Short mmCIF file of C-alpha atoms and ligand atoms in Angstrom, two decimals:
data_model
loop_
_atom_site.label_atom_id
_atom_site.label_comp_id
_atom_site.label_asym_id
_atom_site.label_seq_id
_atom_site.Cartn_x
_atom_site.Cartn_y
_atom_site.Cartn_z
CA MET A 1 18.01 -12.07 9.51
CA ASP A 2 18.13 -13.08 5.42
CA LEU A 3 14.54 -12.61 4.29
CA GLY A 4 15.91 -14.84 1.70
CA LEU A 5 14.47 -12.42 -1.41
CA LYS A 6 17.99 -11.88 -3.29
CA GLY A 7 17.63 -12.17 -7.28
CA LYS A 8 13.73 -11.70 -6.88
CA LYS A 9 11.50 -9.50 -9.07
CA GLY A 10 8.87 -7.50 -7.70
CA ILE A 11 6.28 -4.80 -8.96
CA VAL A 12 5.62 -2.15 -6.21
CA CYS A 13 2.92 0.05 -7.01
CA ALA A 14 2.20 3.57 -6.40
CA ALA A 15 5.90 4.13 -5.25
CA SER A 16 7.21 7.55 -6.19
CA LYS A 17 6.74 8.43 -2.75
CA GLY A 18 5.39 7.74 0.67
CA LEU A 19 4.57 4.09 2.12
CA GLY A 20 5.15 2.78 -1.61
CA ARG A 21 8.37 4.38 -1.88
CA ALA A 22 9.58 2.96 1.43
CA CYS A 23 8.32 -0.67 0.70
CA ALA A 24 10.24 -0.38 -2.57
CA LEU A 25 13.29 0.76 -0.66
CA ALA A 26 13.02 -1.70 1.98
CA LEU A 27 12.77 -4.70 -0.98
CA SER A 28 15.66 -3.12 -2.80
CA ARG A 29 17.87 -3.41 0.05
CA GLU A 30 16.97 -7.45 -0.05
CA GLY A 31 18.57 -7.30 -3.57
CA VAL A 32 14.60 -7.63 -5.47
CA GLU A 33 14.78 -6.21 -8.76
CA LEU A 34 11.73 -4.04 -9.23
CA VAL A 35 9.08 -1.98 -11.28
CA ILE A 36 7.98 0.94 -9.45
CA THR A 37 4.91 2.74 -10.43
CA ALA A 38 3.37 6.18 -10.09
CA ARG A 39 1.71 8.92 -12.38
CA THR A 40 4.15 11.69 -12.60
CA ALA A 41 6.98 10.46 -14.54
CA SER A 42 9.69 13.03 -13.48
CA GLU A 43 9.00 12.34 -9.63
CA LEU A 44 8.94 8.31 -10.27
CA GLU A 45 12.12 8.58 -12.42
CA LYS A 46 13.99 10.84 -9.85
CA THR A 47 12.96 7.69 -7.04
CA ALA A 48 13.98 4.90 -9.15
CA ALA A 49 17.18 6.70 -9.70
CA GLU A 50 17.86 7.18 -5.84
CA ILE A 51 16.75 3.80 -4.84
CA THR A 52 19.41 2.11 -7.38
CA ALA A 53 22.32 4.84 -5.98
CA GLU A 54 21.25 3.79 -2.40
CA THR A 55 21.37 -0.11 -3.30
CA GLY A 56 22.65 -1.15 -6.25
CA VAL A 57 19.68 -2.85 -7.39
CA LYS A 58 17.91 -2.34 -10.62
CA VAL A 59 14.66 -0.54 -10.40
CA ILE A 60 12.68 0.05 -13.45
CA PRO A 61 10.06 3.32 -13.60
CA VAL A 62 6.97 2.88 -15.15
CA ALA A 63 4.78 5.74 -15.08
CA GLY A 64 0.94 5.34 -15.12
CA ASP A 65 -2.37 5.22 -13.46
CA ILE A 66 -2.13 1.80 -11.94
CA ALA A 67 -5.99 2.44 -11.40
CA THR A 68 -6.33 1.87 -15.33
CA GLU A 69 -6.09 -1.01 -17.35
CA GLU A 70 -3.35 0.71 -19.32
CA GLY A 71 -1.34 1.81 -16.06
CA ARG A 72 -1.51 -2.02 -15.08
CA ALA A 73 -0.67 -3.50 -18.71
CA ALA A 74 2.93 -1.32 -18.48
CA ALA A 75 3.79 -2.56 -15.11
CA LEU A 76 3.43 -5.86 -16.28
CA ALA A 77 4.94 -5.67 -19.29
CA ALA A 78 8.18 -4.48 -17.78
CA CYS A 79 7.80 -7.29 -14.99
CA PRO A 80 5.60 -9.99 -16.62
CA ASN A 81 6.42 -12.81 -13.74
CA PRO A 82 6.48 -11.28 -10.61
CA ASP A 83 7.61 -13.04 -7.35
CA ILE A 84 6.37 -10.02 -5.09
CA LEU A 85 3.36 -7.59 -5.52
CA VAL A 86 2.74 -4.76 -3.68
CA ASN A 87 -0.22 -3.27 -4.27
CA ASN A 88 -1.05 0.32 -3.59
CA ALA A 89 -2.62 3.59 -4.89
CA GLY A 90 -3.52 6.90 -3.47
CA GLY A 91 -6.75 7.19 -1.14
CA PRO A 92 -9.91 8.75 -1.97
CA PRO A 93 -11.14 11.86 -0.65
CA PRO A 94 -12.98 12.54 2.55
CA GLY A 95 -16.28 14.03 2.16
CA ASP A 96 -20.16 13.57 3.10
CA PHE A 97 -21.47 10.75 1.34
CA ARG A 98 -24.23 12.77 0.55
CA ASP A 99 -22.43 14.50 -1.97
CA TRP A 100 -20.63 11.51 -3.75
CA THR A 101 -22.45 10.35 -7.00
CA ARG A 102 -21.70 6.86 -8.76
CA GLU A 103 -19.01 8.06 -10.43
CA ASP A 104 -16.85 9.22 -7.34
CA TRP A 105 -17.75 5.68 -5.88
CA ILE A 106 -16.51 3.99 -9.20
CA LYS A 107 -13.39 5.65 -8.88
CA ALA A 108 -12.93 4.88 -5.36
CA VAL A 109 -13.83 1.45 -6.04
CA ASP A 110 -11.39 1.45 -9.17
CA GLN A 111 -8.33 2.60 -7.32
CA ASN A 112 -9.00 0.88 -4.31
CA MET A 113 -10.57 -2.36 -4.54
CA LEU A 114 -10.48 -3.24 -8.27
CA ALA A 115 -6.90 -2.21 -9.53
CA PRO A 116 -5.24 -4.78 -6.51
CA ILE A 117 -7.77 -7.20 -7.79
CA PHE A 118 -6.84 -7.26 -11.57
CA LEU A 119 -3.34 -7.27 -10.62
CA ILE A 120 -3.36 -10.07 -8.79
CA LYS A 121 -5.24 -12.08 -11.09
CA SER A 122 -2.69 -10.98 -14.04
CA VAL A 123 -0.12 -12.90 -11.63
CA VAL A 124 -1.33 -15.07 -9.20
CA ASP A 125 -1.04 -18.23 -11.81
CA GLY A 126 2.52 -17.49 -12.31
CA MET A 127 3.23 -17.42 -8.93
CA ILE A 128 1.44 -20.82 -8.43
CA GLU A 129 3.55 -22.46 -11.10
CA ARG A 130 7.01 -21.10 -9.87
CA GLN A 131 5.52 -22.20 -6.37
CA PHE A 132 6.44 -19.07 -5.17
CA GLY A 133 4.77 -15.49 -4.46
CA ARG A 134 4.28 -12.84 -1.76
CA ILE A 135 1.26 -10.16 -2.40
CA VAL A 136 0.97 -7.49 -0.28
CA ASN A 137 -1.68 -4.71 -0.31
CA ILE A 138 -1.79 -1.58 1.33
CA THR A 139 -5.11 -0.71 2.62
CA SER A 140 -5.79 1.39 5.70
CA ALA A 141 -6.56 1.18 9.62
CA SER A 142 -9.91 2.33 8.52
CA VAL A 143 -10.58 -1.12 7.69
CA LYS A 144 -10.90 -2.11 11.13
CA SER A 145 -11.50 1.59 12.38
CA PRO A 146 -13.76 2.92 10.06
CA ILE A 147 -13.20 6.62 9.67
CA PRO A 148 -16.41 8.70 9.28
CA VAL A 149 -15.39 11.08 6.76
CA LEU A 150 -13.39 8.76 4.70
CA GLY A 151 -16.60 6.66 3.71
CA MET A 152 -15.40 5.57 0.25
CA SER A 153 -12.08 4.32 1.49
CA ASN A 154 -13.57 2.60 4.73
CA GLY A 155 -16.19 0.96 1.71
CA ALA A 156 -13.77 0.07 -1.28
CA ARG A 157 -10.56 -1.06 0.91
CA ALA A 158 -13.47 -3.41 3.15
CA GLY A 159 -14.12 -5.02 -0.17
CA LEU A 160 -10.84 -5.86 -1.23
CA THR A 161 -10.16 -7.29 2.28
CA GLY A 162 -13.10 -9.26 1.95
CA PHE A 163 -11.92 -10.56 -1.63
CA VAL A 164 -8.00 -11.17 -0.31
CA GLY A 165 -9.59 -13.14 2.75
CA GLY A 166 -10.84 -15.79 0.42
CA LEU A 167 -8.39 -15.90 -2.27
CA ALA A 168 -5.65 -15.93 0.02
CA ARG A 169 -6.93 -19.33 1.59
CA GLN A 170 -7.01 -21.06 -2.42
CA VAL A 171 -3.30 -19.95 -3.09
CA ALA A 172 -1.53 -20.37 0.40
CA LYS A 173 -0.80 -24.06 -0.60
CA HIS A 174 1.38 -23.04 -3.41
CA ASN A 175 3.53 -20.77 -1.40
CA VAL A 176 1.81 -18.06 -2.63
CA VAL A 177 1.31 -15.92 0.36
CA ILE A 178 -1.29 -12.88 0.36
CA ASN A 179 -1.60 -10.19 3.41
CA ASN A 180 -2.32 -6.46 3.96
CA ILE A 181 -0.95 -3.81 5.66
CA LEU A 182 -3.02 -1.44 7.28
CA PRO A 183 -1.41 1.96 8.00
CA GLY A 184 -2.28 4.13 11.13
CA PRO A 185 -0.85 7.42 10.91
CA PHE A 186 2.47 7.74 8.56
CA LEU A 187 4.14 10.81 8.18
CA THR A 188 3.97 10.98 4.01
CA ASP A 189 2.52 13.89 1.97
CA ARG A 190 -1.00 12.46 2.46
CA LEU A 191 -0.89 12.83 6.08
CA ARG A 192 1.13 16.62 5.80
CA SER A 193 -2.00 17.81 3.24
CA GLY A 194 -4.77 16.18 5.63
CA ALA A 195 -3.11 17.66 8.46
CA LEU A 196 -2.61 20.99 6.80
CA VAL A 197 -6.53 21.08 6.03
CA GLN A 198 -7.21 21.05 9.43
CA ALA A 199 -4.26 23.56 10.60
CA ARG A 200 -6.12 26.24 7.92
CA GLN A 201 -9.82 25.57 9.55
CA ARG A 202 -8.39 25.90 12.92
CA ASN A 203 -5.97 28.60 12.39
CA VAL A 204 -2.98 26.84 13.72
CA PRO A 205 0.54 25.43 12.32
CA VAL A 206 0.48 21.92 10.53
CA GLU A 207 3.13 21.24 13.16
CA GLU A 208 0.57 21.28 16.03
CA ILE A 209 -1.92 19.16 14.33
CA ILE A 210 0.84 16.54 13.57
CA ALA A 211 1.89 17.09 16.97
CA GLU A 212 -1.72 16.55 18.49
CA ARG A 213 -1.62 13.01 16.27
CA ALA A 214 1.40 12.00 17.82
CA LYS A 215 0.45 12.94 21.39
CA SER A 216 -2.78 10.80 21.01
CA SER A 217 -0.69 7.43 20.15
CA PRO A 218 0.33 5.63 22.84
CA THR A 219 4.12 5.47 20.82
CA GLY A 220 4.00 9.60 21.37
CA ARG A 221 4.77 10.15 17.45
CA VAL A 222 3.08 9.17 14.27
CA GLY A 223 4.76 6.61 12.02
CA ASP A 224 7.92 6.57 10.04
CA PRO A 225 7.36 5.16 6.31
CA ALA A 226 10.82 3.44 6.59
CA GLU A 227 9.10 1.09 9.33
CA PHE A 228 6.44 0.45 7.17
CA GLY A 229 8.91 -0.67 4.43
CA ASP A 230 10.54 -2.89 6.80
CA ALA A 231 7.03 -4.62 7.65
CA CYS A 232 6.48 -5.20 4.18
CA ALA A 233 9.92 -6.58 2.99
CA PHE A 234 9.42 -9.07 5.98
CA LEU A 235 5.80 -9.74 4.82
CA CYS A 236 7.42 -10.53 1.24
CA SER A 237 10.08 -12.61 2.82
CA ALA A 238 10.66 -16.16 1.82
CA LYS A 239 10.52 -17.22 5.40
CA ILE A 240 6.68 -16.29 5.72
CA GLY A 241 5.03 -18.92 4.20
CA PHE A 242 2.64 -19.97 7.32
CA ILE A 243 1.42 -16.04 7.66
CA VAL A 244 -1.59 -16.03 5.54
CA GLY A 245 -4.48 -13.96 4.45
CA HIS A 246 -3.30 -11.45 7.75
CA ASN A 247 -4.48 -8.04 8.41
CA LEU A 248 -1.25 -6.63 9.77
CA LEU A 249 -2.29 -3.31 11.54
CA LEU A 250 0.74 -0.65 11.85
CA ASP A 251 -0.93 1.96 13.82
CA GLY A 252 1.39 2.25 16.86
CA GLY A 253 -1.25 0.75 19.08
CA ASN A 254 -4.11 3.62 18.33
CA PHE A 255 -6.84 0.65 18.32
CA ASN A 256 -7.23 -0.08 21.48
CA SER A 257 -8.01 -3.87 21.97
CA SER A 258 -6.62 -6.68 23.84
CA ILE A 259 -6.18 -8.39 20.74
CA ALA A 260 -5.35 -5.91 17.63
P1 NAP B 1 1.48 9.70 -0.54
O1 NAP B 1 2.58 9.83 0.08
O2 NAP B 1 0.39 10.75 -1.06
O3 NAP B 1 2.10 8.66 -1.77
C1 NAP B 1 1.22 8.28 -2.81
C2 NAP B 1 2.10 7.51 -4.15
O4 NAP B 1 1.01 6.91 -4.84
C3 NAP B 1 2.61 8.28 -4.97
O5 NAP B 1 3.25 8.08 -5.31
C4 NAP B 1 1.41 8.84 -5.85
O6 NAP B 1 2.15 9.24 -7.11
C5 NAP B 1 1.34 7.44 -6.39
N1 NAP B 1 -0.19 7.25 -6.62
C6 NAP B 1 -1.15 7.88 -6.44
N2 NAP B 1 -2.24 7.60 -6.94
C7 NAP B 1 -1.84 6.49 -8.32
C8 NAP B 1 -2.53 6.14 -8.90
N3 NAP B 1 -3.90 5.98 -9.08
N4 NAP B 1 -1.68 5.46 -9.79
C9 NAP B 1 -0.51 5.17 -9.62
N5 NAP B 1 0.43 5.75 -8.45
C10 NAP B 1 -0.43 6.65 -7.66
O7 NAP B 1 0.64 8.61 0.15
P2 NAP B 1 0.67 7.56 1.41
O8 NAP B 1 0.77 8.09 2.76
O9 NAP B 1 2.03 6.72 0.73
O10 NAP B 1 -0.46 6.94 1.23
C11 NAP B 1 -0.17 5.48 0.45
C12 NAP B 1 -1.61 4.82 0.81
O11 NAP B 1 -2.10 4.36 2.32
C13 NAP B 1 -2.94 5.32 0.29
O12 NAP B 1 -3.99 4.54 -0.21
C14 NAP B 1 -3.71 5.79 1.77
O13 NAP B 1 -4.55 6.46 1.36
C15 NAP B 1 -3.03 4.92 2.42
N6 NAP B 1 -2.55 5.55 4.13
C16 NAP B 1 -1.80 6.05 4.31
C17 NAP B 1 -2.11 6.77 5.58
C18 NAP B 1 -0.83 7.35 5.87
O14 NAP B 1 -0.87 7.61 7.14
N7 NAP B 1 0.01 7.76 5.23
C19 NAP B 1 -2.75 6.25 6.50
C20 NAP B 1 -4.04 5.24 6.48
C21 NAP B 1 -3.78 4.90 4.90
P3 NAP B 1 1.39 10.20 -8.20
O15 NAP B 1 0.76 11.14 -7.87
O16 NAP B 1 2.51 10.72 -9.26
O17 NAP B 1 0.90 9.27 -8.98
#
């Protein structure tokens, strides 16, 4: 299916690796010119060059922390009128809520709630004027099914989800569509580093922990980031203007419900 995105412009945040990178690659394959961000310039530049080498489409790397005003301003300066915005950032650390200070919470809220909200604020009126916009927020399966040790993630992402649910319904009449994708376990560095912590605690190889996660899934595996990228490109498609304010759970069926 032609997603109708050739020649569109987009920003994909936190995209030097993992899920963000997969979204950037899938959009680039559809002919979307991109600005991609991450904090580590060398990794980001390498990713931009790799994507362009594969797709032949322009990808501009803009290094910076998307949780800061400067990081967002730099991305927007390189792509002031995006048709597509994919919001993403690292996730807050796990832990016991008794240990978290106000500063820890502010950091989590900045990164996983306010950064996407301020980026949306910067681009949404232009999208309305041009009568086209697609915004995808990468959140987490924890929004639907909270993960006890990830309390800051559960909280900050739920705040974003609530805000987006209301805004999506205000802008949809202008063909500006906002949706969220909720990843379950996808094989990225983040998943590997979490598995490594458990592997050390239990003194088993990291592969064993990942295999256990795979076994507990109805699919018998963990997700491939490329599958996530394709779903993201679909939700950015010109053809999905009637899919509004959804929370697409991409978890291989882990969440046990007749209605996911
Ligand atoms: P990852 O493989 O660790 O990749 C994270 C990417 O984000 C890197 O490119 C990193 O580059 C960039 N990044 C992190 N913080 C940033 C910031 N403040 N500003 C700009 N770039 C930033 O992680 P992932 O697995 O793709 O996860 C992406 C998001 O999905 C995270 O929020 C994660 O919590 C969530 N999630 C993932 C899974 C999963 O199974 N993979 C499941 C549920 C939720 P730099 O470090 O150089 O900035």
